[in-house]
Amino acid sequence: MAVIDDTTWRQLGAGRLDRMAVKASEGASGGILIGWATEQWSLIAQDTGQFSISILLQNTRSGWKWILSGVYGPLVDTEREVLWAELSEIKANWNAPWCVMGDFNVTRFVEERNRGGTLSPAMMRFSEWLDQENLLDMPTPNVAFTWSNMREVPTLAKLDRVLICPDWEEAFPRCSVQGLPRITSDHTPLLLISSDASLKTPQFKYESWWSECEGVEEVVRACWMTRSDTCMVREA
């Protein structure tokens, strides 16, 4: 879509995501759209490149900052250096945990295409850039390929990815990526699931008045002799 206004944004089902950053498409390709909820995130900076759009967000409660870069990679090998350069510049200028996701239009390994092939210079350069920027290519265990040419005998490839830096992984140590059902697009949607790193050690709490309840010894004894994940004590 060459133009996305507020009306179109609402029609897309944005819900509480009341702000957006858009890179207009050229024809039917090249468009990037990022949405966020201003009640949770405030926009600190935004940068739109030739093949990417990046935003620096800050949590309205904790002040924690992070970078999200959306990518729509070029099809021409020589233009990929432009993409790598503009993403590297984002990392150099914005010092915050970084997540990069989107359609890179290039695979990394021969196994990422169902028809095989050979390891091309563009594929090797992609892996080299990941090493250069110290980015982790998140696995998608439930999908091997994220794109199909939609033909009767399809060509399949893994073109879509989520990349994270060590700071992001430290903030969200249990993050994972899942492929969602592909309905109308020739690409498989990817869902990044994150979790708060500040996991608290479970604390044992005991109310003194419990000792005065009738049958408390029997309840404690039964739970002690039972697996902890099959016993629950509820307050009445």
XYZ file of N, CA and C in Angstrom:
708
model
N 0.840 -1.193 0.000
C 0.000 0.000 0.000
C 0.878 1.248 0.000
N 0.647 2.103 -0.977
C 1.467 3.306 -1.095
C 1.134 4.329 -0.020
N -0.129 4.332 0.453
C -0.560 5.299 1.464
C -1.341 4.566 2.546
N -0.987 4.800 3.803
C -1.740 4.266 4.937
C -2.068 5.435 5.858
N -3.344 5.794 5.889
C -3.770 6.880 6.768
C -4.400 6.299 8.030
N -4.894 7.170 8.898
C -5.452 6.703 10.166
C -6.655 5.790 9.964
N -7.473 6.089 8.952
C -8.645 5.263 8.690
C -8.229 3.853 8.288
N -7.264 3.763 7.383
C -6.763 2.462 6.956
C -6.136 1.715 8.119
N -5.433 2.455 8.976
C -4.784 1.853 10.140
C -5.804 1.203 11.056
N -6.928 1.886 11.269
C -7.985 1.319 12.106
C -8.620 0.101 11.443
N -8.756 0.140 10.137
C -9.339 -0.988 9.413
C -8.452 -2.228 9.465
N -7.169 -2.020 9.661
C -6.245 -3.147 9.775
C -6.352 -3.838 11.128
N -7.167 -3.284 12.010
C -7.366 -3.915 13.312
C -6.273 -3.601 14.294
N -5.744 -2.371 14.246
C -4.615 -2.012 15.099
C -4.979 -2.020 16.580
N -6.261 -1.774 16.886
C -6.679 -1.787 18.290
C -6.003 -0.694 19.098
N -5.358 -1.095 20.189
C -4.727 -0.106 21.074
C -3.403 0.411 20.529
N -2.939 -0.108 19.405
C -1.728 0.420 18.769
C -2.107 1.713 18.053
N -1.906 2.835 18.723
C -2.431 4.103 18.240
C -1.405 4.967 17.518
N -0.183 4.488 17.378
C 0.826 5.207 16.609
C 1.463 4.265 15.607
N 1.909 4.824 14.499
C 2.521 3.980 13.474
C 3.660 4.721 12.786
N 4.577 3.931 12.257
C 5.657 4.425 11.408
C 5.575 3.649 10.103
N 5.588 4.365 8.988
C 5.325 3.737 7.696
C 6.415 4.083 6.694
N 6.838 3.060 5.947
C 7.645 3.260 4.742
C 6.776 2.829 3.575
N 6.436 3.768 2.715
C 5.506 3.485 1.624
C 6.065 2.447 0.663
N 5.170 1.654 0.113
C 5.579 0.625 -0.846
C 5.798 1.241 -2.221
N 6.514 0.510 -3.043
C 6.680 0.864 -4.452
C 5.997 -0.239 -5.250
N 4.805 0.064 -5.730
C 4.000 -0.982 -6.335
C 3.466 -1.891 -5.243
N 3.694 -3.191 -5.398
C 3.189 -4.156 -4.415
C 4.269 -4.627 -3.455
N 5.413 -3.974 -3.429
C 6.496 -4.437 -2.561
C 7.214 -3.250 -1.931
N 7.991 -3.557 -0.914
C 8.831 -2.544 -0.287
C 8.223 -1.837 0.897
N 6.935 -2.045 1.161
C 6.289 -1.334 2.253
C 6.602 -1.936 3.611
N 6.731 -1.081 4.619
C 6.976 -1.518 6.001
C 6.066 -0.712 6.917
N 5.444 -1.388 7.874
C 4.533 -0.735 8.801
C 4.822 -1.226 10.213
N 5.039 -0.298 11.133
C 5.274 -0.622 12.543
C 4.265 0.147 13.381
N 3.607 -0.538 14.300
C 2.656 0.123 15.179
C 2.991 -0.130 16.642
N 2.642 0.822 17.514
C 2.898 0.647 18.938
C 1.854 1.418 19.742
N 1.756 1.059 21.018
C 0.794 1.692 21.924
C 1.490 2.791 22.709
N 1.009 4.018 22.588
C 1.656 5.144 23.261
C 1.454 5.104 24.777
N 0.475 4.331 25.247
C 0.310 4.206 26.694
C 1.471 3.443 27.317
N 2.183 2.687 26.508
C 3.319 1.918 27.017
C 4.651 2.388 26.462
N 4.653 2.914 25.237
C 5.914 3.277 24.584
C 5.847 4.696 24.023
N 6.898 5.452 24.246
C 7.023 6.768 23.639
C 8.138 6.729 22.601
N 7.919 7.415 21.496
C 8.879 7.423 20.400
C 9.986 8.447 20.673
N 11.230 7.969 20.689
C 12.378 8.849 20.918
C 13.004 9.290 19.596
N 13.110 8.372 18.648
C 13.713 8.691 17.357
C 13.174 7.742 16.305
N 13.225 8.196 15.049
C 12.779 7.380 13.928
C 13.697 7.623 12.739
N 13.997 6.563 12.000
C 14.861 6.686 10.827
C 14.324 5.784 9.729
N 14.158 6.343 8.546
C 13.678 5.577 7.407
C 14.768 5.503 6.359
N 15.187 4.281 6.051
C 16.204 4.075 5.037
C 15.597 3.611 3.731
N 16.445 3.179 2.836
C 15.965 2.716 1.535
C 15.258 1.373 1.641
N 15.728 0.533 2.590
C 15.164 -0.806 2.717
C 14.742 -1.136 4.147
N 14.673 -0.145 4.993
C 14.314 -0.409 6.394
C 13.722 0.830 7.036
N 13.049 0.593 8.157
C 12.582 1.678 8.993
C 12.862 1.278 10.435
N 13.439 2.191 11.217
C 13.839 1.898 12.589
C 13.236 2.927 13.534
N 12.821 2.453 14.721
C 12.296 3.346 15.743
C 12.992 3.040 17.068
N 13.236 4.094 17.826
C 13.784 3.976 19.176
C 12.659 4.303 20.138
N 12.274 3.310 20.950
C 11.153 3.455 21.872
C 11.632 3.469 23.319
N 10.861 4.147 24.168
C 11.143 4.179 25.597
C 9.875 3.822 26.368
N 10.017 2.921 27.329
C 8.883 2.518 28.144
C 8.433 3.687 29.006
N 7.134 3.984 28.975
C 6.615 5.147 29.692
C 6.662 4.983 31.202
N 6.822 3.752 31.682
C 6.860 3.526 33.132
C 8.291 3.352 33.642
N 9.032 2.447 32.996
C 10.369 2.112 33.499
C 11.474 2.953 32.886
N 11.216 3.566 31.716
C 12.254 4.321 31.033
C 13.167 3.461 30.188
N 12.903 2.141 30.128
C 13.752 1.224 29.355
C 13.606 1.505 27.865
N 14.739 1.563 27.145
C 14.734 1.884 25.719
C 15.140 0.658 24.894
N 14.590 0.585 23.690
C 14.991 -0.471 22.760
C 14.735 -0.018 21.326
N 15.384 -0.710 20.401
C 15.293 -0.371 18.984
C 14.588 -1.495 18.247
N 13.660 -1.124 17.374
C 13.034 -2.071 16.474
C 13.267 -1.617 15.045
N 13.852 -2.500 14.238
C 14.071 -2.218 12.822
C 13.255 -3.188 11.988
N 12.426 -2.650 11.101
C 11.674 -3.466 10.154
C 12.368 -3.446 8.809
N 12.453 -4.607 8.168
C 13.240 -4.751 6.945
C 12.390 -5.294 5.803
N 12.579 -4.725 4.625
C 12.083 -5.315 3.379
C 13.269 -5.316 2.428
N 13.973 -6.429 2.384
C 15.245 -6.500 1.692
C 15.139 -6.429 0.179
N 16.186 -5.952 -0.473
C 16.202 -5.854 -1.934
C 16.405 -7.218 -2.585
N 16.025 -7.297 -3.852
C 16.206 -8.530 -4.612
C 17.549 -8.566 -5.340
N 18.148 -7.407 -5.511
C 19.413 -7.306 -6.253
C 20.576 -7.386 -5.271
N 21.530 -8.274 -5.556
C 22.646 -8.501 -4.634
C 23.416 -7.217 -4.330
N 23.668 -6.394 -5.338
C 24.484 -5.198 -5.128
C 23.805 -4.194 -4.200
N 22.468 -4.225 -4.137
C 21.744 -3.279 -3.282
C 21.725 -3.715 -1.821
N 22.077 -4.967 -1.569
C 22.041 -5.447 -0.184
C 23.076 -4.743 0.684
N 24.155 -4.281 0.102
C 25.148 -3.546 0.878
C 24.557 -2.254 1.441
N 23.589 -1.686 0.715
C 22.904 -0.488 1.216
C 22.115 -0.835 2.474
N 21.428 -1.981 2.450
C 20.671 -2.420 3.618
C 21.583 -2.663 4.808
N 22.667 -3.412 4.613
C 23.580 -3.696 5.724
C 24.156 -2.397 6.286
N 24.466 -1.440 5.416
C 25.060 -0.179 5.869
C 24.071 0.641 6.688
N 22.807 0.734 6.236
C 21.853 1.559 6.972
C 21.487 0.934 8.306
N 21.466 -0.393 8.388
C 21.207 -1.039 9.673
C 22.393 -0.883 10.618
N 23.595 -1.026 10.094
C 24.788 -0.846 10.928
C 24.868 0.570 11.478
N 24.421 1.546 10.697
C 24.440 2.934 11.158
C 23.462 3.141 12.315
N 22.311 2.450 12.261
C 21.349 2.533 13.359
C 21.992 2.036 14.645
N 22.652 0.893 14.574
C 23.286 0.341 15.762
C 24.359 1.276 16.306
N 25.117 1.882 15.413
C 26.197 2.763 15.844
C 25.683 4.040 16.492
N 24.542 4.546 16.015
C 24.035 5.832 16.495
C 23.106 5.717 17.701
N 22.406 4.585 17.818
C 21.455 4.408 18.912
C 21.950 3.282 19.806
N 22.333 3.607 20.975
C 22.889 2.620 21.909
C 21.778 2.050 22.777
N 21.157 0.961 22.302
C 20.062 0.329 23.037
C 19.900 -1.100 22.532
N 19.253 -1.968 23.308
C 18.948 -3.319 22.820
C 18.216 -3.247 21.483
N 18.572 -4.158 20.576
C 18.159 -4.036 19.175
C 17.488 -5.308 18.705
N 16.364 -5.163 18.025
C 15.666 -6.274 17.395
C 15.402 -5.897 15.942
N 15.773 -6.775 15.019
C 15.598 -6.545 13.579
C 14.722 -7.666 13.036
N 13.669 -7.320 12.311
C 12.801 -8.359 11.766
C 12.230 -7.944 10.424
N 11.875 -8.949 9.623
C 11.257 -8.649 8.341
C 11.648 -9.635 7.264
N 11.390 -9.236 6.029
C 11.676 -10.037 4.844
C 13.018 -9.577 4.269
N 14.029 -10.403 4.439
C 15.374 -10.028 3.987
C 15.619 -10.383 2.524
N 14.740 -11.182 1.942
C 14.844 -11.585 0.536
C 16.177 -12.241 0.206
N 16.734 -12.925 1.172
C 17.956 -13.699 0.943
C 18.021 -14.777 2.020
N 18.483 -15.938 1.644
C 18.666 -17.022 2.607
C 20.107 -17.010 3.107
N 20.351 -17.796 4.147
C 21.708 -17.903 4.682
C 22.374 -19.224 4.319
N 21.568 -20.273 4.232
C 22.112 -21.613 4.024
C 21.370 -22.310 2.892
N 22.034 -23.269 2.299
C 21.438 -24.034 1.206
C 20.172 -24.740 1.674
N 20.178 -25.212 2.928
C 19.036 -25.949 3.469
C 17.803 -25.081 3.632
N 17.942 -23.769 3.472
C 16.801 -22.877 3.637
C 16.008 -22.700 2.351
N 16.309 -23.506 1.352
C 15.516 -23.573 0.126
C 15.181 -25.033 -0.160
N 13.937 -25.293 -0.499
C 13.548 -26.689 -0.716
C 14.154 -27.277 -1.989
N 14.629 -26.435 -2.883
C 15.254 -26.921 -4.116
C 16.781 -26.935 -4.032
N 17.306 -26.659 -2.844
C 18.752 -26.722 -2.664
C 19.474 -25.613 -3.391
N 20.600 -25.958 -3.985
C 21.411 -24.966 -4.678
C 22.806 -24.900 -4.104
N 23.479 -23.790 -4.319
C 24.839 -23.611 -3.819
C 24.889 -22.385 -2.915
N 25.925 -22.326 -2.115
C 26.118 -21.198 -1.213
C 26.640 -20.010 -2.014
N 25.842 -18.974 -2.131
C 26.185 -17.825 -2.961
C 26.944 -16.777 -2.143
N 27.639 -15.855 -2.821
C 28.300 -14.760 -2.103
C 27.336 -13.920 -1.275
N 26.099 -13.727 -1.760
C 25.119 -12.943 -1.006
C 24.746 -13.635 0.293
N 24.641 -14.960 0.268
C 24.323 -15.723 1.467
C 25.467 -15.638 2.470
N 26.703 -15.786 1.980
C 27.867 -15.705 2.861
C 28.014 -14.299 3.443
N 27.690 -13.286 2.660
C 27.800 -11.916 3.128
C 26.770 -11.636 4.225
N 25.578 -12.231 4.097
C 24.547 -12.071 5.123
C 25.059 -12.602 6.463
N 25.600 -13.814 6.461
C 26.132 -14.394 7.694
C 27.308 -13.585 8.223
N 28.119 -13.068 7.320
C 29.256 -12.240 7.730
C 28.780 -10.980 8.430
N 27.716 -10.371 7.896
C 27.190 -9.150 8.514
C 26.614 -9.453 9.891
N 25.929 -10.580 10.045
C 25.399 -10.963 11.353
C 26.523 -11.099 12.372
N 27.622 -11.730 11.972
C 28.770 -11.864 12.865
C 29.370 -10.495 13.190
N 29.442 -9.646 12.187
C 30.005 -8.301 12.364
C 29.224 -7.491 13.392
N 27.901 -7.596 13.345
C 27.049 -6.823 14.254
C 26.660 -7.617 15.494
N 27.176 -8.824 15.630
C 26.923 -9.668 16.813
C 25.436 -9.888 17.031
N 24.746 -10.300 15.961
C 23.313 -10.538 16.005
C 23.020 -12.033 15.987
N 22.020 -12.426 16.754
C 21.588 -13.817 16.812
C 20.391 -13.996 15.896
N 20.465 -14.979 15.013
C 19.378 -15.336 14.111
C 18.443 -16.280 14.860
N 17.284 -15.783 15.283
C 16.376 -16.575 16.093
C 15.818 -17.767 15.316
N 15.851 -18.961 15.885
C 15.286 -20.127 15.199
C 13.763 -20.073 15.156
N 13.200 -20.708 14.135
C 11.742 -20.858 14.021
C 11.459 -22.358 13.956
N 11.407 -23.017 15.101
C 11.351 -24.481 15.122
C 10.127 -25.091 14.467
N 9.033 -24.336 14.369
C 7.825 -24.940 13.800
C 7.637 -24.659 12.311
N 8.545 -23.879 11.708
C 8.488 -23.652 10.254
C 9.902 -23.674 9.687
N 10.093 -24.438 8.613
C 11.404 -24.492 7.952
C 11.527 -23.400 6.897
N 10.406 -23.055 6.255
C 10.401 -22.054 5.188
C 9.315 -21.018 5.486
N 9.589 -19.765 5.125
C 8.630 -18.700 5.411
C 8.024 -18.088 4.154
N 8.454 -18.537 2.976
C 7.928 -17.979 1.727
C 7.650 -19.091 0.741
N 6.592 -18.912 -0.062
C 6.232 -19.862 -1.104
C 5.833 -19.096 -2.355
N 6.190 -19.622 -3.525
C 5.739 -18.974 -4.757
C 4.309 -19.362 -5.126
N 3.679 -20.164 -4.261
C 2.253 -20.481 -4.339
C 1.879 -21.282 -5.580
N 2.821 -21.978 -6.160
C 2.508 -22.798 -7.326
C 2.172 -24.223 -6.896
N 1.685 -25.002 -7.856
C 1.271 -26.371 -7.545
C 2.439 -27.174 -7.004
N 3.591 -27.024 -7.628
C 4.834 -27.592 -7.098
C 5.660 -26.392 -6.637
N 5.559 -26.019 -5.364
C 6.085 -24.721 -4.924
C 7.596 -24.699 -4.731
N 8.120 -23.497 -4.885
C 9.470 -23.189 -4.438
C 9.348 -22.551 -3.058
N 10.090 -23.077 -2.100
C 9.998 -22.610 -0.719
C 11.347 -22.084 -0.260
N 11.333 -21.083 0.609
C 12.584 -20.519 1.126
C 12.326 -19.845 2.461
N 13.379 -19.722 3.254
C 13.307 -18.981 4.506
C 13.865 -17.583 4.260
N 12.960 -16.637 4.019
C 13.353 -15.259 3.721
C 13.092 -14.310 4.881
N 12.201 -14.712 5.793
C 11.800 -13.840 6.903
C 12.481 -14.276 8.191
N 12.941 -13.304 8.978
C 13.733 -13.616 10.165
C 13.503 -12.598 11.268
N 13.901 -13.004 12.473
C 13.986 -12.101 13.620
C 15.410 -12.202 14.155
N 16.076 -11.068 14.227
C 17.454 -10.995 14.710
C 17.474 -10.193 16.007
N 18.263 -10.633 16.964
C 18.370 -9.905 18.235
C 19.834 -9.774 18.633
N 20.138 -8.730 19.387
C 21.485 -8.514 19.891
C 21.596 -9.126 21.289
N 22.814 -9.282 21.830
C 22.979 -9.864 23.169
C 22.228 -9.108 24.263
N 22.159 -7.776 24.162
C 21.438 -7.000 25.171
C 19.948 -7.332 25.175
N 19.396 -7.578 23.978
C 17.989 -7.959 23.902
C 17.777 -9.334 24.532
N 18.666 -10.260 24.216
C 18.545 -11.609 24.769
C 18.691 -11.580 26.288
N 19.548 -10.697 26.793
C 19.717 -10.574 28.240
C 18.452 -10.017 28.888
N 17.799 -9.077 28.205
C 16.569 -8.494 28.744
C 15.405 -9.473 28.665
N 15.398 -10.316 27.627
C 14.310 -11.277 27.424
C 14.899 -12.667 27.184
N 15.408 -13.312 28.219
C 16.126 -14.587 28.044
C 15.254 -15.727 27.559
N 13.945 -15.614 27.692
C 13.060 -16.689 27.264
C 12.327 -16.361 25.967
N 12.830 -15.391 25.217
C 12.157 -15.009 23.979
C 12.247 -16.136 22.952
N 11.237 -16.218 22.102
C 11.180 -17.248 21.071
C 10.390 -16.722 19.887
N 10.511 -17.419 18.751
C 9.810 -17.025 17.535
C 8.986 -18.204 17.030
N 7.744 -17.934 16.671
C 6.854 -18.958 16.124
C 6.306 -18.502 14.779
N 6.153 -19.457 13.871
C 5.487 -19.177 12.613
C 3.986 -19.362 12.774
N 3.207 -18.389 12.290
C 1.759 -18.452 12.371
C 1.189 -18.976 11.050
N -0.063 -19.383 11.029
C -0.661 -19.882 9.784
C -0.639 -18.821 8.684
N -0.286 -19.240 7.497
C -0.279 -18.348 6.329
C -1.639 -18.449 5.655
N -2.366 -17.317 5.605
C -3.734 -17.335 5.103
C -3.819 -16.791 3.675
N -3.469 -15.526 3.474
C -3.578 -14.927 2.142
C -2.220 -14.577 1.545
N -1.251 -14.274 2.379
C 0.058 -13.847 1.892
C 0.886 -15.046 1.439
N 1.899 -14.769 0.629
C 2.845 -15.825 0.274
C 3.961 -15.944 1.307
N 3.873 -15.142 2.361
C 4.828 -15.213 3.466
C 4.147 -15.721 4.729
N 4.903 -16.422 5.550
C 4.419 -16.899 6.846
C 4.640 -15.812 7.900
N 3.597 -15.375 8.605
C 3.806 -14.396 9.671
C 4.659 -14.992 10.792
N 5.539 -14.181 11.353
C 6.366 -14.607 12.472
C 5.974 -13.838 13.717
N 5.844 -14.554 14.817
C 5.470 -13.952 16.088
C 6.637 -14.061 17.056
N 7.143 -12.915 17.508
C 8.211 -12.870 18.513
C 7.564 -12.792 19.889
N 7.850 -13.783 20.715
C 7.303 -13.829 22.070
C 8.427 -13.505 23.044
N 8.248 -12.464 23.837
C 9.286 -12.053 24.784
C 8.760 -12.196 26.199
N 9.667 -12.118 27.160
C 9.283 -12.199 28.565
C 10.201 -11.303 29.370
N 9.729 -10.882 30.514
C 10.500 -9.994 31.376
C 11.659 -10.753 32.003
N 12.856 -10.180 31.934
C 14.038 -10.854 32.494
C 14.058 -10.811 34.011
N 13.335 -9.854 34.587
C 13.384 -9.706 36.039
C 12.478 -10.738 36.710
N 12.841 -12.003 36.514
C 12.062 -13.083 37.103
C 12.387 -13.184 38.591
N 11.374 -13.136 39.424
C 11.587 -13.160 40.857
C 11.636 -14.594 41.372
N 12.502 -14.820 42.330
C 12.569 -16.128 42.973
C 11.294 -16.365 43.761
N 10.617 -17.501 43.522
C 9.378 -17.762 44.258
C 9.606 -17.705 45.764
N 8.703 -17.061 46.459
C 8.826 -16.916 47.905
C 7.762 -17.756 48.606
N 8.165 -18.399 49.695
C 7.231 -19.166 50.500
C 6.582 -18.226 51.514
N 5.260 -18.200 51.513
C 4.533 -17.341 52.441
C 3.584 -18.198 53.275
N 3.511 -17.860 54.538
C 2.685 -18.638 55.465
C 1.960 -17.697 56.396
N 0.637 -17.806 56.430
C -0.170 -17.001 57.337
C -0.284 -17.739 58.680
N 0.040 -17.047 59.744
C 0.057 -17.698 61.061
C -1.305 -18.268 61.452
N -2.392 -17.627 60.975
C -3.717 -18.095 61.369
C -4.074 -19.439 60.748
N -3.299 -19.842 59.680
C -3.567 -21.152 59.079
C -3.418 -22.266 60.124
N -2.501 -22.063 61.080
C -2.248 -23.096 62.086
C -3.472 -23.352 62.969
N -4.377 -22.371 63.006
C -5.558 -22.502 63.841
C -6.729 -23.163 63.117
N -6.546 -23.392 61.791
C -7.638 -23.976 61.011
C -7.732 -25.482 61.275
N -8.931 -25.973 61.330
C -9.159 -27.400 61.559
C -8.680 -28.206 60.344
N -7.933 -29.236 60.579
C -7.465 -30.124 59.516
C -6.231 -29.648 58.795
N -5.561 -28.576 59.292
C -4.401 -28.037 58.581
C -3.265 -29.050 58.505
N -3.079 -29.847 59.564
C -1.988 -30.821 59.548
C -2.195 -31.864 58.456
N -3.463 -32.290 58.270
C -3.737 -33.270 57.234
C -3.476 -32.695 55.836
N -3.833 -31.414 55.625
C -3.593 -30.773 54.326
C -2.099 -30.668 54.039
N -1.337 -30.232 55.051
C 0.112 -30.095 54.876
C 0.746 -31.451 54.598
N 0.322 -32.460 55.352
C 0.884 -33.800 55.174
C 0.568 -34.346 53.779
N -0.662 -34.135 53.295
C -1.061 -34.628 51.978
C -0.273 -33.931 50.869
N -0.098 -32.622 51.013
C 0.659 -31.874 49.994
C 2.141 -32.250 50.021
N 2.672 -32.459 51.196
C 4.087 -32.815 51.326
C 4.386 -34.134 50.610
N 3.418 -35.041 50.654
C 3.604 -36.354 50.050
C 3.165 -36.393 48.582
N 2.749 -35.246 48.041
C 2.269 -35.181 46.659
C 3.186 -34.289 45.852
N 3.299 -34.589 44.527
C 4.093 -33.734 43.645
C 3.599 -32.307 43.741
N 4.538 -31.347 43.772
C 4.178 -29.951 43.978
C 3.317 -29.393 42.863
N 3.442 -29.957 41.647
C 2.677 -29.399 40.540
C 1.277 -29.976 40.456
N 0.913 -30.851 41.392
C -0.426 -31.419 41.372
C -1.227 -31.042 42.611
N -0.683 -30.160 43.425
C -1.359 -29.772 44.663
C -1.481 -28.259 44.725
N -2.647 -27.787 45.029
C -2.877 -26.354 45.146
C -3.701 -26.070 46.396
N -3.285 -25.093 47.149
C -4.028 -24.660 48.323
C -4.644 -23.318 48.017
N -5.944 -23.217 48.084
C -6.635 -21.988 47.756
C -7.208 -21.366 49.010
N -7.201 -20.038 49.040
C -7.832 -19.346 50.160
C -9.338 -19.347 49.964
N -10.069 -19.584 51.031
C -11.524 -19.610 50.963
C -12.081 -18.367 51.653
